[in-house]
Coordinates of C-alpha atoms in Angstrom, one line a residue:
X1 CA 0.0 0.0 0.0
X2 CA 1.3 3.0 -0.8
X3 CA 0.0 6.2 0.6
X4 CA -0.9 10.1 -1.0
X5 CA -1.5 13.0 -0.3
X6 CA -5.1 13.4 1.5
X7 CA -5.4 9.6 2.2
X8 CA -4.6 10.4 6.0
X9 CA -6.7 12.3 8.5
X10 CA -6.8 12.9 11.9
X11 CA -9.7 11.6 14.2
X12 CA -10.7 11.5 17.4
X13 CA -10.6 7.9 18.7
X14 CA -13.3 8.0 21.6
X15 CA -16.1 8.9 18.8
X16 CA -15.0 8.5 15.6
X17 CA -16.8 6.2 13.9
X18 CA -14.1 4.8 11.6
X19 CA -11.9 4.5 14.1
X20 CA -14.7 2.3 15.7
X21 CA -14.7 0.2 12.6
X22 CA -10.5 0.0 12.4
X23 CA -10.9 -1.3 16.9
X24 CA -13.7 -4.3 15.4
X25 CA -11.5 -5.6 12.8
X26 CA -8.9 -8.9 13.5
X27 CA -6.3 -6.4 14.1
X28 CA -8.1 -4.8 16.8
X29 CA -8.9 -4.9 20.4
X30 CA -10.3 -4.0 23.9
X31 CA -7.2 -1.2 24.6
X32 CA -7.9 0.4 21.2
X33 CA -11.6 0.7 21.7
X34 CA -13.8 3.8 21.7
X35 CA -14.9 2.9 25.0
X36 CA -11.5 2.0 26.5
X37 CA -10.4 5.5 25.6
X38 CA -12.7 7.4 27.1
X39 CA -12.3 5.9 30.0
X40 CA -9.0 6.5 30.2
X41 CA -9.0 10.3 29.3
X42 CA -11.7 11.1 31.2
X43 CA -10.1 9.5 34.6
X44 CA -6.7 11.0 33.3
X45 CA -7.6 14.3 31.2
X46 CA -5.5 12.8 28.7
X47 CA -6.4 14.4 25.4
X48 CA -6.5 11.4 22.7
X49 CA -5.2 11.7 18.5
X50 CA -5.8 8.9 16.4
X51 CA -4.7 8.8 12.6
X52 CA -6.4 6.8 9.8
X53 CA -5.5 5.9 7.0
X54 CA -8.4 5.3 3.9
X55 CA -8.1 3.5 0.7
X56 CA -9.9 4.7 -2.4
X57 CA -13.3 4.5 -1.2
X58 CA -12.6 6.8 1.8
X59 CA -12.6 2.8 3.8
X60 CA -10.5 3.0 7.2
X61 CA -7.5 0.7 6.5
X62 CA -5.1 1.6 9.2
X63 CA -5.1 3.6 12.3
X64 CA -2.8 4.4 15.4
X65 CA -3.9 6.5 18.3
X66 CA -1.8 7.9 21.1
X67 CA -2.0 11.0 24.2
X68 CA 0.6 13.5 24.4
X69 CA 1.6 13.8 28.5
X70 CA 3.4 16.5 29.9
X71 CA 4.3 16.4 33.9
X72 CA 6.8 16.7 36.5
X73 CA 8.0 13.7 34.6
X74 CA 8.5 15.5 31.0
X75 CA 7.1 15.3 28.1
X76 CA 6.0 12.2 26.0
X77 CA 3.3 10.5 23.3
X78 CA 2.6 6.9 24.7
X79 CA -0.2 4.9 22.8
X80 CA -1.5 3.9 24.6
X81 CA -0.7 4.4 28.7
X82 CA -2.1 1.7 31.5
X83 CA -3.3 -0.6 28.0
X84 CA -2.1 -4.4 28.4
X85 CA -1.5 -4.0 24.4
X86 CA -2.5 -1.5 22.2
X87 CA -1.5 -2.8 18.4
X88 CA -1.8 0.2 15.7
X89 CA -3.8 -1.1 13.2
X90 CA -1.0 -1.5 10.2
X91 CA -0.8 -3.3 7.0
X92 CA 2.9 -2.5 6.6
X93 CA 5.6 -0.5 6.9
X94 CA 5.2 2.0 4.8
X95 CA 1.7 3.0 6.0
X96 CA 3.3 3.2 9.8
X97 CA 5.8 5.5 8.3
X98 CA 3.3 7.9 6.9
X99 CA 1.3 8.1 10.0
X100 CA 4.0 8.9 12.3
X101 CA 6.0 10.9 10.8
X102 CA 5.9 13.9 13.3
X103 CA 4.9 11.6 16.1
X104 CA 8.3 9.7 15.7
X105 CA 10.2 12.9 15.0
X106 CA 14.2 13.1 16.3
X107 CA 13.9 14.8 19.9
X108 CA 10.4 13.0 20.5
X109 CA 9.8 10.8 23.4
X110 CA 7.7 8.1 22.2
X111 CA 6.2 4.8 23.6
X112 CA 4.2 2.2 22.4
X113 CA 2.8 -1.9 23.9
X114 CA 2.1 -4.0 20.6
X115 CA 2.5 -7.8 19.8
X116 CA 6.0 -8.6 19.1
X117 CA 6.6 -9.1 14.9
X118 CA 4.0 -6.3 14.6
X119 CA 5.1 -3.6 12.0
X120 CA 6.3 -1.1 15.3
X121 CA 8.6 -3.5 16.3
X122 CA 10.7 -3.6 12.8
X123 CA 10.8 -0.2 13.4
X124 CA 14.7 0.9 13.7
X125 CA 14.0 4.1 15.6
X126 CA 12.6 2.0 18.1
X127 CA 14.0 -0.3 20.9
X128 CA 12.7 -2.9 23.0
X129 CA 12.6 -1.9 26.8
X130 CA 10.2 -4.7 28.4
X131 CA 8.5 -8.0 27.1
X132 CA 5.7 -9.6 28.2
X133 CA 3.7 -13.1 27.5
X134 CA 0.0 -12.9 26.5
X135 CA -1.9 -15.8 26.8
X136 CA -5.6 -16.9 26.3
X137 CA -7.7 -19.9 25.5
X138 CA -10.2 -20.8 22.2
X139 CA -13.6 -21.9 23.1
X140 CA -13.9 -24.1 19.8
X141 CA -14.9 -27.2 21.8
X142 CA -18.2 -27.6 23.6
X143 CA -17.7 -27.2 27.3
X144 CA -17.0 -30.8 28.7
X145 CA -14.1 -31.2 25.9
X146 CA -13.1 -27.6 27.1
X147 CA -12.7 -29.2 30.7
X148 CA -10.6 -32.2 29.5
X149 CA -8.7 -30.0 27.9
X150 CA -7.5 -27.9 30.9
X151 CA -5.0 -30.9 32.2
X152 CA -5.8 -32.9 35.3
X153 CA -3.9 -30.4 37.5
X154 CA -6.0 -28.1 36.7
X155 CA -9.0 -30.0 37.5
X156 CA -7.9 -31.5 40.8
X157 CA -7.6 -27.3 41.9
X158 CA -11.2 -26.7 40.3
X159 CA -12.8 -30.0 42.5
X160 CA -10.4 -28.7 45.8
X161 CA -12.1 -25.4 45.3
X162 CA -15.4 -26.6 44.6
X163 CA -15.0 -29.0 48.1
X164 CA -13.7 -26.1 49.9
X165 CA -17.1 -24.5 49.2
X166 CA -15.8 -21.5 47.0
X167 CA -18.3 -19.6 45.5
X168 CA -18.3 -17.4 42.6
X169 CA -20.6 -14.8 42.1
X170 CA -20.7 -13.1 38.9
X171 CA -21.8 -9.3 38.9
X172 CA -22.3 -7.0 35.7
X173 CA -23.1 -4.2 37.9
X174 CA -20.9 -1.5 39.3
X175 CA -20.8 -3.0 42.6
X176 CA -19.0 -5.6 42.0
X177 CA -16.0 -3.7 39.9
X178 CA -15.4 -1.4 43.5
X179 CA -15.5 -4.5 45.4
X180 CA -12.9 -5.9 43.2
X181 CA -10.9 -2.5 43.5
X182 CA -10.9 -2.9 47.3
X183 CA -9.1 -6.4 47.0
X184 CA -6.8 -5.1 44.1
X185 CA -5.9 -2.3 46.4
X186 CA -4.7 -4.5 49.2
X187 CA -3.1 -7.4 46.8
X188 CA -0.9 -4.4 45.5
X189 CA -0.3 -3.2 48.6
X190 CA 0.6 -6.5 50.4
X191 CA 2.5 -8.3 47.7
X192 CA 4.1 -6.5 45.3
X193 CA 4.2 -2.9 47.3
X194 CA 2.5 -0.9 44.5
X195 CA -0.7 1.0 44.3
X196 CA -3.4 0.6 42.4
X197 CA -4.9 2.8 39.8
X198 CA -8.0 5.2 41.2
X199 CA -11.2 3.7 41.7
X200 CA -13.3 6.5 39.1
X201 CA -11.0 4.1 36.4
X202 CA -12.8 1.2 37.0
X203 CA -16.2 3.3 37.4
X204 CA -15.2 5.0 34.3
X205 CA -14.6 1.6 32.3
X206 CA -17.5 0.3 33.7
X207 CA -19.8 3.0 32.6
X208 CA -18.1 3.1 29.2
X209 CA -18.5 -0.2 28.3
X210 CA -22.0 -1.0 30.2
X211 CA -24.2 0.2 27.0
X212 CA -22.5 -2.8 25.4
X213 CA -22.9 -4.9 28.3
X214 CA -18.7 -5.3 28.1
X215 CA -17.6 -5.6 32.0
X216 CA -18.5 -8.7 34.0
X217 CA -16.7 -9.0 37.6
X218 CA -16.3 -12.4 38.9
X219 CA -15.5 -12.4 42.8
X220 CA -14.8 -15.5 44.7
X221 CA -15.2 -15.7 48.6
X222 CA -14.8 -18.7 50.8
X223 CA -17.3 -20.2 53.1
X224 CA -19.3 -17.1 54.9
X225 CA -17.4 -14.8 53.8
X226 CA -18.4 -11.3 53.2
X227 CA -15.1 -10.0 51.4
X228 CA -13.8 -12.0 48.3
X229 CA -10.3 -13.6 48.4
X230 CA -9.9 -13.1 44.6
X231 CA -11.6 -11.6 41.6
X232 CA -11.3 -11.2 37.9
X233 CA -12.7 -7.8 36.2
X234 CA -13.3 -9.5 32.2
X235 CA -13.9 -7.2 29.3
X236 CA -15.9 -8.1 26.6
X237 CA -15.1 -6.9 22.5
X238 CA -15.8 -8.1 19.4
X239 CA -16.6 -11.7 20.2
X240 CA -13.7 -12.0 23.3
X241 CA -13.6 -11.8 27.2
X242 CA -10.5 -10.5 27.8
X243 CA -9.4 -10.7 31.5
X244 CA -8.2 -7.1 32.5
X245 CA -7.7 -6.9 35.8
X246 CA -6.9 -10.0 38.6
X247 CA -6.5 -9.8 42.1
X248 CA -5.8 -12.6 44.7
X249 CA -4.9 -12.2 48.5
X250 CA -2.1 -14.8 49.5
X251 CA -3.5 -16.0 52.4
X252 CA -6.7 -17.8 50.2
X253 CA -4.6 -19.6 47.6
X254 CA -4.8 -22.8 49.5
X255 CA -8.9 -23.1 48.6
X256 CA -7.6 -22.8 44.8
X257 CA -9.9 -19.3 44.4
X258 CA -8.3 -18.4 41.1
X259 CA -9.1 -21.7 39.6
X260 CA -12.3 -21.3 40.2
X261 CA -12.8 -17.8 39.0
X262 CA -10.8 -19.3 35.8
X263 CA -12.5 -21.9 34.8
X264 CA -15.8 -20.1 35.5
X265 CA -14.7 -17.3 33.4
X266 CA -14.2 -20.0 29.9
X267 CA -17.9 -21.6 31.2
X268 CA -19.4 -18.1 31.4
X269 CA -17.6 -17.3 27.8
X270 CA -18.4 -20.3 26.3
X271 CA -22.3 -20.0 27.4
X272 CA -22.3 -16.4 25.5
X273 CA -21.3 -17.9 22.4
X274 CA -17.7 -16.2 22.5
X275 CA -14.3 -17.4 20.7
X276 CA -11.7 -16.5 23.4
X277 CA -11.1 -15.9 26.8
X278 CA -7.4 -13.6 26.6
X279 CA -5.8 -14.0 30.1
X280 CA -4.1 -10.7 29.3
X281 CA 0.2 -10.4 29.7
X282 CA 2.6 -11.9 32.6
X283 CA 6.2 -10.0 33.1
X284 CA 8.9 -12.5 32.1
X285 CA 9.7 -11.8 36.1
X286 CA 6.6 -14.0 36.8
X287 CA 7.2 -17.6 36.0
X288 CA 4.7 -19.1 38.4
X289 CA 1.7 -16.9 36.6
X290 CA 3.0 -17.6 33.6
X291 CA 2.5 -21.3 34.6
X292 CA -0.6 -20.9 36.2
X293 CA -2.4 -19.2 32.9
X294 CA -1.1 -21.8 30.9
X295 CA -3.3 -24.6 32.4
X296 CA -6.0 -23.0 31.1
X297 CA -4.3 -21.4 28.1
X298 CA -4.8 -22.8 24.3
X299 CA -1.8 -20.5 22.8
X300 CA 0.6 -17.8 23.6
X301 CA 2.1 -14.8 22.4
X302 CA 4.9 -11.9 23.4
X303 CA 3.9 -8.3 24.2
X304 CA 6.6 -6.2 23.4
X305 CA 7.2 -1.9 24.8
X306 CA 9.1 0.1 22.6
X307 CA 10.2 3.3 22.7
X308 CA 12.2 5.9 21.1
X309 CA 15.9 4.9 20.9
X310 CA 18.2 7.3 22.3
X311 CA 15.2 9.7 24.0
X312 CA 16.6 9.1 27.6
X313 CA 15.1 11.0 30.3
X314 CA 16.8 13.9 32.0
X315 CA 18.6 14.0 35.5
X316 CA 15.8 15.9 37.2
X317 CA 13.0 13.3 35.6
X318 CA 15.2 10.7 37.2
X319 CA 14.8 12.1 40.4
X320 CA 11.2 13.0 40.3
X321 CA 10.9 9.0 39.0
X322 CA 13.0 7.9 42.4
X323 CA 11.4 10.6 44.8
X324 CA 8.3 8.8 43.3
X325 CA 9.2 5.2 44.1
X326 CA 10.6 6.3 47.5
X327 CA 6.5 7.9 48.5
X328 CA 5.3 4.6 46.9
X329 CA 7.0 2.4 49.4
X330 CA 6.4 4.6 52.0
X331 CA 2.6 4.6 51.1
X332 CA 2.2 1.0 51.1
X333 CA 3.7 0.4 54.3
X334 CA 2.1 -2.5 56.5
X335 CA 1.5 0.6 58.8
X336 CA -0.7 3.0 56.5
X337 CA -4.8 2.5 56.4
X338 CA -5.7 0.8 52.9
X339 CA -8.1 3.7 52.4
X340 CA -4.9 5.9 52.6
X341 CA -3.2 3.7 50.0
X342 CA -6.1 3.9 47.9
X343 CA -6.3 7.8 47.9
X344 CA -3.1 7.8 47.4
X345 CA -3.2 5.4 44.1
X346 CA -5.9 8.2 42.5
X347 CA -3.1 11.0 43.5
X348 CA -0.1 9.8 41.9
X349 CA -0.9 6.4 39.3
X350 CA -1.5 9.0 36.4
X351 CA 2.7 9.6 37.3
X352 CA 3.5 5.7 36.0
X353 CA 2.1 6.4 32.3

């Protein structure tokens, strides 16, 4: 394909209707969706740009939309922040070189997560700064060939869970996506020492998506129980449940919770006629997820980041970088209240784009 002059225009992605259409196709997805990105704007005040590219017919071909951020952090274009993936939509190299030429411009800071082998990735002005593995699972069997499938580890955690008395309720409501943000906030905060994005995001994706009927929160709690021990926050697009956000608490792993919630998540899919459940990406840091997802995983991919080569940040974004880890820790100390830890997520997450 090659491109001329009036055969690229600039959209925006959260109504355009072409865009839309480019987010639908095979080359599309959840975290390039009109509703994805006006949930995260609005929760962020990014300000979204999307490019498409038409054929002859004035047809939407390709398409790549990022935000500009500017902040104590410095400037940069990331398409698309807090996304698990967020392919442009390319038929080749040429057509990525038309529609970022300025974006990709010497002197610009640029970032971008897309499947590894994509036409971004060829890119020489780019290099890779962080991999990740993607998997998910076809529904192309009926569901009792779905559960052989699995493995028989896998099923001897679904039965332990199922004896323990796990339940899983399944909520398409808003309640359930802030009860799932009150166990994501203390996962983060007890395990890995992070914190978690702001509540209004999941409200925001929630509401976005709800005309479609796109979020479904699947919460597991143990025997009488008012909390739940785990939970999965699924998206639905074009024909796939993708699984967003998960969330565990250590201390419930023993009644096999997240076994549950998976294998209920492919029946659930399955029963509403879908093609995929996508598990969503595991850091190469995180061999035991990685294993977990593949019992229940038909194939796998890499997620590659890129970024500009050569853009480095400058000494003072360095510091406010470290000055920002160092109130991180200090946040999610043991000590602090998880309602302080959760205010303090809705402060400072839009910092980690």
């Amino acid at each position: 394909m090659t491109l001329t002059a009036g055969e690229v225009v600039r959209v925006d992605p959260r109504r355009d209707d072409r865009w839309r259409e480019l987010a639908l196709s095979a080359s599309g997805g959840p975290f390039v969706s009109p509703p994805w990105i006006r949930a995260l704007c609005a929760t962020y005040g990014f300000t979204p740009t999307a490019r498409i590219a038409l054929d002859a017919g004035g047809e939407p071909v390709a398409g790549l939309a990022w935000v500009p951020v500017s902040d104590a952090r410095g400037r940069r274009v990331c398409s698309l922040p807090f996304s698990d993936w967020a392919d442009p939509i390319m038929p080749d190299a040429a057509t990525w070189n038309a529609l970022t030429a300025d974006v990709l411009a010497p002197g610009e800071r640029f970032s971008v997560r897309c499947s590894k082998g994509s036409v971004p990735f060829e890119d020489a002005r780019l290099e890779v700064v962080d991999e990740s593995v993607r998997q998910g699972c076809r529904l192309d069997v009926p569901v009792p060939e779905l559960y052989e499938r699995i493995g028989s580890a896998a099923r001897r955690s679904i039965t332990r869970s199922e004896r323990r008395g796990v339940r899983i309720e399944i909520d398409t409501g808003l309640d359930g996506v802030r009860r799932f943000h009150r166990l994501q906030v203390a996962l983060r905060k007890v395990k890995f020492r992070m914190l978690a994005q702001p509540v209004e995001f999941f409200e925001r994706i929630w509401e976005a998506f709800a005309p479609e009927q796109g979020v479904t929160t699947m919460l597991a709690y143990p025997p009488g129980a008012a909390e739940p021990v785990a939970g999965v926050v699924f998206l639905r697009w074009n024909g796939a449940l993708y699984a967003k956000f998960m969330a565990s608490l250590p201390g419930s792993l023993d009644d096999r919770p997240n076994d549950a919630l998976y294998w209920a998540g492919i029946r659930w899919a399955a029963q509403q006629g879908l093609r995929a459940v996508d598990w969503g990406i595991s850091g190469l840091d995180q061999p035991g997820l990685q294993r977990f997802k593949r019992k229940y995983s038909t194939h796998e991919s890499r997620v590659v980041t890129l970024r500009s080569r050569g853009e480095e940040p400058s000494p003072a974004e360095v510091e406010v970088g470290s000055t920002l880890n160092a109130i991180t820790l200090l946040l999610t100390e043991d000590s602090v209240p998880d309602e302080v830890t959760a205010r303090a997520g809705a402060e400072l997450y839009h910092y980690f784009c």
